[in-house]
Amino acid sequence: MSADYEAVIGLEAHVELATVTKLFCGCLNEFGAEPNTNVCPVCLGLPGSLPVLNRTVVEYALRFAAALDFHVPEESIFARKNYFYPDMPKDYQISQYEEPILVDGQIEIDGVRIGIERAHLEEDTGKTTHMGGGGRIHEADYSLVDYNRAGVPLMEIVSRPDIRTAEQARAYVSELRGVLKTIGVSDVKMEEGSMRVDANVSVRKVGATEFGTKVEVKNMNSLRSLGRAIDFEIERQVEAIEAGERIVQETRHWDEADGRTHGMRTKEGSSDYRYFPEPDLVPLAPSAEMRTAAAGQVPELPQARRARLIAEWGIAETDARVLVDVEGLADFAEAAVAALTDGAARDVANWCTGDVLGYLNETGLSIEVLPLAPDGLAELVGLVAAGTLSRNQAKDVLAECLREPKRPKQVVEERGLEQVSDTGALAAVVDEVLAANADAVDEYRAGDDKVKKKKRGFLMGECMKALKGQGNPQMLNQLLDERLG
Amino acid sequence: MSAALEIAADVRAGRRRARDVLEEHLARIDASEPEIHAFNLVLADEARAAADAVDAAVAAGDDPGPLAGVPIALKDNLCTRGIPTTCSSRILEGWRPPYDATVVARVAAAGAVAVGKTNLDEFAMGSSTENSAYGATRNPRDTSRVPGGSSGGSAAAVAAGFAPLSLGSDTGGSIRQPAALCGTVGVKPTYGAVSRYGLVAFASSLDQIGPFAGSVADAALLLDVIAGPDPLDSTSSPVAPAAVSPVLRDGVAGLRIGLIDELVDADGVAPEVREAVDRAAAALEAAGATVERVSVPSVVYGLSAYYLIAPAEASSNLARYDGVRYGLRVDGGDVATMNARTRDAGFGPEVKRRIMLGTYALSAGYYDAYYGKAQKVRTLIMRDFAGAYERFDALLSPTSPTVAFELGAKADDPLAMYLSDICTIPTNLAGHAAASVPFGTDRDGLPVGVQVLVDAVQEPTMFRVMQALEEAGS
Ligand SMILES: [Zn+2]
């Protein structure tokens, strides 16, 4: 981007809430069931049916409010958003409009406060599959609708236009995901569609106070594509302005394949949604008890946890981020640290972000299915700290413990890996080697630095050979120093 | 003369068989239904099975319930499991609900025997039961005249003796006005007193299900069965309402009754209707109540507010009839064309008119001027009623400005038709209860109805006044 411009970005995240049942009926909220099996008169919008609000959804929203410092108004109102679409059973969506359940939250990204204007509850639609014609509605022979998803609870989280870069946008979404996952209200999987993020992007000259014309960008299905789409859109708008063109307020689709955003040729239906208060539901007024209970259900949030681990374990910010971001990794590390008898928490963290995470990434396994228990890792760290294993030996032992249900000590015994750290035994070996290689000792004593270094390495190698590689290298070095003078 | 109470008592005591009661009513239906056309569907086989089940229960020593063996007619906008529910619209052709409305389940559980689904103005939009895809219903008191509407079939079924009880729905007067025109009792309960679950919605914030009966006591019997909290309807009151049957004989001595100036003196109120209201007031005074005039100024804006709010909600409620999932479908080249053709073929002119009105009233740029303003009027009406109810226990007015009119008389003049509900609409906007009680006839022998209005949840008081009027009028 030209240095003369800055971007103004606001994000709208739609998050599927992980309740057992749907927003307004008792049907299961379940991914991947046979089409049209989790349906009833209410979520099919049959004539005469009426919605009844799922209390758990309100509890989840209140918990989210407590986590991100939202204001929860006394009352919020459900409203109907009217538009025709075959996958919407009532041809209106029950949502919240002028009076959402949560307002004025915030999230901090690297010391920058990003405001969250509102979060509101709404129902999801069904899912349409167009048959024939390459899966597009206009060329399809016919379409099939699965209403299992209809009525699944969604929370739409709308940030203020406080974001300035694609990087910041990614960090915001990543933090939001961490919070939602930590408080247990959503799976937040962008790839599976349980979290969808749209971006409102505009650009303006640095120093300008007015906003530019904003463009809504949709269809990003990963953090990576969110970042790419925003970067592309910023470039596109700056180039257009520089070329003297006007930015058109529109919705553009991100195309992952060609790496560009594309304007939609025609808008589906009218944009006048004729919102009005949903007469089938009473105003939503969470009780004082519900509010208090929600506040008590917020566990330590990612940001606070990172700060604590950095302070307590003396680890780097990047390592803390990895520990907290990877599902279950920080829990594993904390359990290992708790079981530690010898060694540092920092070492536990290093093994976790290094070899353990590497193995998880390589195999695609999740941490809870590993045969290695947290106290097994604690044992390994203890063996290194006690000098029983060198770091390289520990790496091999850990590799085996990640694959098979064995304790580190068991592997050490089976392989006869115990490091020789007994001074007497080591001294005997050193003396034997020096006696057998008197020439080399003489050359060492007479030689210049270069020769000294070479001969010293040779003698060390002979010692290790005699010890089958299991001698404690620090102690061997010390003994050699003493004898060679 | 309380047919339902007598039938239930006799059946429960084993003095009469429910099946015999039913056959008497089916015989009357056979004889007169071709002329009246109260029903979209007569459920003779299902009713026989239900009556036999009631008799079997009695024979086994079980109590089938307070409506044991009482034939009941159901307005055809109440969902009945496995039985067509049409709302008198072509658009619901062939649709069979997979579930029963709460009220349908409650009357069945109380031992009532459903004899049929009654005709209505399409989607309950109308005041004459002429706007039906299945033809008009005629008034049993004079078959050249309309029965009123939209619950005209339910009113006619009771008036013709097809069933001693029926259920209707009242959005702006759709129970009370046909009750008045057919000479039956009709009750619009407090909003939230009776579950709306399974009532096909017209205007959700105004719709309420209520009873028709030949007597006040029978209406009380039915209301006590259907009222009460329902977890399936978020707008139903969580508090169980007080029963009305036990207070019927409490009399009206000491009750303060207000005669609503704006409705009694309204343009278009026929002199004989006005006289009936005056006689009703005098009768109540004679029974020990005090009667005074009262002004409820904002009720004159009720009709205008109603014709914004009700169509607005209807435009949204009726969006789901799009040909995708059930009912009529007229194919088109693409989804939008299919939607449009289906709705064009499936809805009648009055329904289309109201969908257009409502869509307009909710449109961006017009919302505040129309829907928003109408809601303000609604608040104003509630405030004015609240003022009146500080001084009065119940209010009195005509139910309908006129007696039953000739078929076709207002069919081409929607505004004239809308004026039929000028006295009943304010109660729906306020969410209060009101009822129509027959009180004499005009010189042609056509029944006149008097409306009793009360504050929310004051049905017991309303029924005391209704009972007093019934006793004075007979
Ligand atoms: Zn459902």
Short mmCIF file of N, CA, C and O in Angstrom, two decimals, chain B residues 150-234:
data_model
loop_
_atom_site.label_atom_id
_atom_site.label_comp_id
_atom_site.label_asym_id
_atom_site.label_seq_id
_atom_site.Cartn_x
_atom_site.Cartn_y
_atom_site.Cartn_z
N SER B 150 -64.05 -12.97 10.89
CA SER B 150 -63.69 -14.06 10.00
C SER B 150 -64.12 -15.45 10.48
O SER B 150 -64.17 -16.38 9.68
N SER B 151 -64.48 -15.59 11.77
CA SER B 151 -64.84 -16.93 12.25
C SER B 151 -66.31 -17.22 11.95
O SER B 151 -67.02 -17.79 12.79
N GLY B 152 -66.79 -16.87 10.75
CA GLY B 152 -68.20 -17.03 10.41
C GLY B 152 -68.66 -18.48 10.46
O GLY B 152 -69.79 -18.78 10.88
N GLY B 153 -67.80 -19.41 10.07
CA GLY B 153 -68.17 -20.82 10.08
C GLY B 153 -68.39 -21.32 11.50
O GLY B 153 -69.35 -22.06 11.77
N SER B 154 -67.54 -20.90 12.41
CA SER B 154 -67.66 -21.33 13.81
C SER B 154 -68.91 -20.75 14.45
O SER B 154 -69.60 -21.43 15.23
N ALA B 155 -69.21 -19.46 14.13
CA ALA B 155 -70.42 -18.84 14.67
C ALA B 155 -71.66 -19.52 14.10
O ALA B 155 -72.60 -19.85 14.84
N ALA B 156 -71.63 -19.77 12.79
CA ALA B 156 -72.78 -20.38 12.14
C ALA B 156 -73.00 -21.81 12.64
O ALA B 156 -74.14 -22.26 12.81
N ALA B 157 -71.91 -22.54 12.90
CA ALA B 157 -72.03 -23.93 13.36
C ALA B 157 -72.79 -23.98 14.68
O ALA B 157 -73.64 -24.85 14.89
N VAL B 158 -72.50 -23.04 15.58
CA VAL B 158 -73.20 -23.02 16.87
C VAL B 158 -74.64 -22.54 16.67
O VAL B 158 -75.59 -23.15 17.18
N ALA B 159 -74.82 -21.48 15.86
CA ALA B 159 -76.16 -20.92 15.64
C ALA B 159 -77.08 -21.94 14.95
O ALA B 159 -78.28 -21.97 15.21
N ALA B 160 -76.51 -22.78 14.10
CA ALA B 160 -77.32 -23.76 13.36
C ALA B 160 -77.51 -25.05 14.14
O ALA B 160 -78.19 -25.96 13.67
N GLY B 161 -76.90 -25.14 15.32
CA GLY B 161 -77.04 -26.35 16.12
C GLY B 161 -76.19 -27.51 15.62
O GLY B 161 -76.43 -28.66 15.96
N PHE B 162 -75.15 -27.21 14.82
CA PHE B 162 -74.25 -28.27 14.35
C PHE B 162 -73.34 -28.75 15.48
O PHE B 162 -72.86 -29.87 15.47
N ALA B 163 -73.09 -27.86 16.41
CA ALA B 163 -72.27 -28.19 17.59
C ALA B 163 -72.60 -27.15 18.65
O ALA B 163 -72.79 -25.98 18.31
N PRO B 164 -72.67 -27.57 19.91
CA PRO B 164 -72.97 -26.57 20.94
C PRO B 164 -71.81 -25.64 21.23
O PRO B 164 -71.99 -24.56 21.80
N LEU B 165 -70.60 -26.05 20.83
CA LEU B 165 -69.41 -25.24 21.08
C LEU B 165 -68.58 -25.16 19.81
O LEU B 165 -68.58 -26.09 18.99
N SER B 166 -67.86 -24.05 19.68
CA SER B 166 -66.87 -24.00 18.61
C SER B 166 -65.74 -23.09 19.05
O SER B 166 -65.88 -22.32 20.00
N LEU B 167 -64.61 -23.22 18.34
CA LEU B 167 -63.47 -22.36 18.60
C LEU B 167 -63.24 -21.46 17.40
O LEU B 167 -63.35 -21.90 16.25
N GLY B 168 -62.93 -20.20 17.68
CA GLY B 168 -62.57 -19.26 16.63
C GLY B 168 -61.30 -18.53 17.02
O GLY B 168 -60.70 -18.82 18.06
N SER B 169 -60.90 -17.59 16.18
CA SER B 169 -59.77 -16.73 16.54
C SER B 169 -60.19 -15.31 16.28
O SER B 169 -61.01 -15.04 15.40
N ASP B 170 -59.66 -14.40 17.10
CA ASP B 170 -60.09 -13.01 17.07
C ASP B 170 -58.87 -12.12 17.00
O ASP B 170 -58.07 -12.08 17.92
N THR B 171 -58.70 -11.43 15.87
CA THR B 171 -57.54 -10.56 15.67
C THR B 171 -57.97 -9.09 15.75
O THR B 171 -57.22 -8.24 16.21
N GLY B 172 -59.21 -8.83 15.29
CA GLY B 172 -59.74 -7.46 15.35
C GLY B 172 -61.24 -7.50 15.61
O GLY B 172 -61.93 -6.49 15.44
N GLY B 173 -61.75 -8.67 15.99
CA GLY B 173 -63.19 -8.83 16.21
C GLY B 173 -63.75 -10.11 15.61
O GLY B 173 -64.96 -10.32 15.60
N SER B 174 -62.86 -10.94 15.13
CA SER B 174 -63.26 -12.11 14.34
C SER B 174 -64.03 -13.18 15.11
O SER B 174 -64.56 -14.10 14.49
N ILE B 175 -64.10 -13.08 16.44
CA ILE B 175 -65.02 -13.94 17.20
C ILE B 175 -66.28 -13.14 17.56
O ILE B 175 -67.41 -13.59 17.35
N ARG B 176 -66.07 -11.92 18.09
CA ARG B 176 -67.19 -11.17 18.64
C ARG B 176 -68.19 -10.70 17.58
O ARG B 176 -69.40 -10.78 17.77
N GLN B 177 -67.66 -10.23 16.43
CA GLN B 177 -68.56 -9.71 15.40
C GLN B 177 -69.45 -10.82 14.81
O GLN B 177 -70.66 -10.65 14.73
N PRO B 178 -68.90 -11.97 14.41
CA PRO B 178 -69.80 -13.04 13.93
C PRO B 178 -70.72 -13.57 15.03
O PRO B 178 -71.85 -13.98 14.74
N ALA B 179 -70.25 -13.57 16.28
CA ALA B 179 -71.13 -14.00 17.38
C ALA B 179 -72.34 -13.08 17.43
O ALA B 179 -73.49 -13.54 17.56
N ALA B 180 -72.09 -11.78 17.30
CA ALA B 180 -73.18 -10.81 17.34
C ALA B 180 -74.14 -11.03 16.17
O ALA B 180 -75.37 -11.03 16.34
N LEU B 181 -73.57 -11.24 14.99
CA LEU B 181 -74.41 -11.36 13.79
C LEU B 181 -75.21 -12.67 13.75
O LEU B 181 -76.25 -12.75 13.12
N CYS B 182 -74.66 -13.71 14.42
CA CYS B 182 -75.35 -15.01 14.41
C CYS B 182 -76.15 -15.25 15.69
O CYS B 182 -76.81 -16.29 15.84
N GLY B 183 -76.06 -14.32 16.67
CA GLY B 183 -76.82 -14.49 17.89
C GLY B 183 -76.26 -15.53 18.84
O GLY B 183 -76.98 -16.24 19.53
N THR B 184 -74.93 -15.64 18.89
CA THR B 184 -74.30 -16.54 19.86
C THR B 184 -73.43 -15.73 20.80
O THR B 184 -73.20 -14.54 20.60
N VAL B 185 -72.93 -16.41 21.82
CA VAL B 185 -71.94 -15.78 22.71
C VAL B 185 -70.57 -16.00 22.07
O VAL B 185 -70.28 -17.10 21.56
N GLY B 186 -69.72 -14.98 22.09
CA GLY B 186 -68.36 -15.12 21.56
C GLY B 186 -67.39 -14.36 22.45
O GLY B 186 -67.67 -13.23 22.83
N VAL B 187 -66.27 -15.00 22.76
CA VAL B 187 -65.33 -14.42 23.74
C VAL B 187 -63.93 -14.28 23.15
O VAL B 187 -63.38 -15.25 22.61
N LYS B 188 -63.38 -13.07 23.28
CA LYS B 188 -61.97 -12.83 22.96
C LYS B 188 -61.25 -12.70 24.30
O LYS B 188 -61.37 -11.69 24.97
N PRO B 189 -60.48 -13.73 24.71
CA PRO B 189 -59.80 -13.66 26.00
C PRO B 189 -58.64 -12.67 25.98
O PRO B 189 -58.23 -12.21 24.90
N THR B 190 -58.13 -12.37 27.15
CA THR B 190 -56.93 -11.53 27.28
C THR B 190 -55.81 -12.12 26.44
O THR B 190 -55.62 -13.34 26.40
N TYR B 191 -55.03 -11.25 25.77
CA TYR B 191 -53.89 -11.74 24.99
C TYR B 191 -52.97 -12.54 25.92
O TYR B 191 -52.59 -12.06 26.99
N GLY B 192 -52.66 -13.76 25.52
CA GLY B 192 -51.78 -14.59 26.35
C GLY B 192 -52.53 -15.55 27.27
O GLY B 192 -51.92 -16.40 27.90
N ALA B 193 -53.86 -15.40 27.35
CA ALA B 193 -54.63 -16.31 28.23
C ALA B 193 -54.73 -17.70 27.62
O ALA B 193 -54.72 -18.71 28.33
N VAL B 194 -54.85 -17.74 26.28
CA VAL B 194 -54.98 -19.02 25.58
C VAL B 194 -53.79 -19.16 24.64
O VAL B 194 -53.44 -18.23 23.92
N SER B 195 -53.18 -20.33 24.65
CA SER B 195 -52.01 -20.56 23.80
C SER B 195 -52.35 -20.39 22.32
O SER B 195 -53.37 -20.87 21.85
N ARG B 196 -51.47 -19.74 21.61
CA ARG B 196 -51.63 -19.60 20.15
C ARG B 196 -50.91 -20.71 19.40
O ARG B 196 -50.91 -20.74 18.16
N TYR B 197 -50.25 -21.63 20.12
CA TYR B 197 -49.48 -22.67 19.42
C TYR B 197 -50.42 -23.50 18.55
O TYR B 197 -51.35 -24.11 19.04
N GLY B 198 -50.17 -23.50 17.26
CA GLY B 198 -51.00 -24.26 16.33
C GLY B 198 -52.11 -23.44 15.70
O GLY B 198 -52.86 -23.95 14.87
N LEU B 199 -52.22 -22.18 16.08
CA LEU B 199 -53.13 -21.26 15.38
C LEU B 199 -52.32 -20.66 14.24
O LEU B 199 -51.29 -20.02 14.48
N VAL B 200 -52.76 -20.87 13.01
CA VAL B 200 -52.01 -20.31 11.89
C VAL B 200 -52.08 -18.79 11.98
O VAL B 200 -53.18 -18.21 11.99
N ALA B 201 -50.91 -18.16 12.06
CA ALA B 201 -50.86 -16.75 12.42
C ALA B 201 -51.41 -15.84 11.32
O ALA B 201 -51.16 -16.04 10.14
N PHE B 202 -52.17 -14.84 11.75
CA PHE B 202 -52.53 -13.71 10.88
C PHE B 202 -51.69 -12.53 11.38
O PHE B 202 -50.74 -12.12 10.73
N ALA B 203 -52.02 -12.00 12.56
CA ALA B 203 -51.22 -10.92 13.15
C ALA B 203 -50.90 -11.32 14.58
O ALA B 203 -51.74 -11.22 15.48
N SER B 204 -49.66 -11.78 14.76
CA SER B 204 -49.28 -12.46 16.00
C SER B 204 -49.52 -11.67 17.28
O SER B 204 -49.81 -12.25 18.31
N SER B 205 -49.36 -10.35 17.23
CA SER B 205 -49.49 -9.58 18.46
C SER B 205 -50.95 -9.30 18.79
O SER B 205 -51.25 -8.70 19.83
N LEU B 206 -51.87 -9.70 17.91
CA LEU B 206 -53.30 -9.43 18.10
C LEU B 206 -54.14 -10.69 18.18
O LEU B 206 -55.21 -10.70 18.79
N ASP B 207 -53.67 -11.77 17.55
CA ASP B 207 -54.45 -13.01 17.47
C ASP B 207 -54.71 -13.60 18.85
O ASP B 207 -53.82 -13.65 19.70
N GLN B 208 -55.91 -14.07 19.05
CA GLN B 208 -56.21 -14.80 20.27
C GLN B 208 -57.36 -15.76 19.97
O GLN B 208 -58.32 -15.42 19.28
N ILE B 209 -57.23 -16.98 20.48
CA ILE B 209 -58.26 -18.02 20.28
C ILE B 209 -59.31 -17.86 21.36
O ILE B 209 -58.99 -17.51 22.50
N GLY B 210 -60.57 -18.12 21.01
CA GLY B 210 -61.62 -18.04 22.03
C GLY B 210 -62.84 -18.86 21.64
O GLY B 210 -62.94 -19.35 20.51
N PRO B 211 -63.77 -18.99 22.59
CA PRO B 211 -64.94 -19.85 22.39
C PRO B 211 -66.16 -19.14 21.79
O PRO B 211 -66.38 -17.94 22.02
N PHE B 212 -66.96 -19.92 21.07
CA PHE B 212 -68.34 -19.59 20.73
C PHE B 212 -69.22 -20.58 21.48
O PHE B 212 -68.86 -21.77 21.58
N ALA B 213 -70.37 -20.13 21.92
CA ALA B 213 -71.30 -21.04 22.58
C ALA B 213 -72.70 -20.47 22.51
O ALA B 213 -72.89 -19.28 22.22
N GLY B 214 -73.67 -21.32 22.78
CA GLY B 214 -75.05 -20.87 22.78
C GLY B 214 -75.43 -20.16 24.08
O GLY B 214 -76.48 -19.52 24.15
N SER B 215 -74.60 -20.29 25.08
CA SER B 215 -74.91 -19.63 26.35
C SER B 215 -73.62 -19.17 27.00
O SER B 215 -72.53 -19.65 26.67
N VAL B 216 -73.76 -18.25 27.95
CA VAL B 216 -72.60 -17.73 28.67
C VAL B 216 -71.95 -18.85 29.47
O VAL B 216 -70.72 -18.97 29.51
N ALA B 217 -72.75 -19.68 30.10
CA ALA B 217 -72.20 -20.77 30.91
C ALA B 217 -71.39 -21.75 30.07
O ALA B 217 -70.34 -22.25 30.49
N ASP B 218 -71.89 -22.04 28.86
CA ASP B 218 -71.15 -22.95 27.98
C ASP B 218 -69.83 -22.31 27.52
O ASP B 218 -68.80 -22.99 27.41
N ALA B 219 -69.89 -21.01 27.24
CA ALA B 219 -68.65 -20.31 26.84
C ALA B 219 -67.64 -20.36 27.98
O ALA B 219 -66.43 -20.56 27.76
N ALA B 220 -68.14 -20.20 29.22
CA ALA B 220 -67.25 -20.26 30.40
C ALA B 220 -66.63 -21.65 30.52
O ALA B 220 -65.43 -21.79 30.80
N LEU B 221 -67.46 -22.66 30.31
CA LEU B 221 -66.98 -24.05 30.38
C LEU B 221 -65.81 -24.26 29.42
O LEU B 221 -64.75 -24.80 29.80
N LEU B 222 -65.97 -23.79 28.19
CA LEU B 222 -64.93 -24.00 27.18
C LEU B 222 -63.70 -23.15 27.47
O LEU B 222 -62.55 -23.63 27.35
N LEU B 223 -63.90 -21.91 27.90
CA LEU B 223 -62.75 -21.05 28.19
C LEU B 223 -61.90 -21.65 29.31
O LEU B 223 -60.66 -21.66 29.24
N ASP B 224 -62.57 -22.18 30.33
CA ASP B 224 -61.82 -22.76 31.44
C ASP B 224 -60.98 -23.96 31.00
O ASP B 224 -59.92 -24.23 31.58
N VAL B 225 -61.44 -24.66 29.96
CA VAL B 225 -60.66 -25.81 29.46
C VAL B 225 -59.45 -25.34 28.65
O VAL B 225 -58.35 -25.88 28.78
N ILE B 226 -59.63 -24.31 27.82
CA ILE B 226 -58.54 -23.96 26.89
C ILE B 226 -57.53 -22.97 27.46
O ILE B 226 -56.39 -22.91 26.99
N ALA B 227 -57.92 -22.18 28.49
CA ALA B 227 -57.00 -21.15 29.00
C ALA B 227 -55.93 -21.78 29.87
O ALA B 227 -56.13 -22.86 30.43
N GLY B 228 -54.81 -21.10 29.95
CA GLY B 228 -53.74 -21.56 30.82
C GLY B 228 -52.39 -21.56 30.14
O GLY B 228 -52.31 -21.56 28.91
N PRO B 229 -51.34 -21.53 30.93
CA PRO B 229 -49.98 -21.41 30.39
C PRO B 229 -49.64 -22.55 29.44
O PRO B 229 -50.12 -23.66 29.60
N ASP B 230 -48.80 -22.23 28.45
CA ASP B 230 -48.33 -23.24 27.51
C ASP B 230 -46.85 -22.96 27.21
O ASP B 230 -46.53 -21.91 26.66
N PRO B 231 -45.98 -23.87 27.57
CA PRO B 231 -44.54 -23.63 27.32
C PRO B 231 -44.22 -23.51 25.83
O PRO B 231 -43.13 -23.03 25.48
N LEU B 232 -45.14 -23.90 24.96
CA LEU B 232 -44.86 -23.81 23.52
C LEU B 232 -45.18 -22.42 22.95
O LEU B 232 -44.89 -22.15 21.79
N ASP B 233 -45.80 -21.57 23.75
CA ASP B 233 -46.12 -20.21 23.30
C ASP B 233 -45.49 -19.22 24.27
O ASP B 233 -45.94 -19.05 25.39
N SER B 234 -44.42 -18.55 23.82
CA SER B 234 -43.69 -17.63 24.69
C SER B 234 -44.54 -16.45 25.11
O SER B 234 -44.22 -15.77 26.09
#
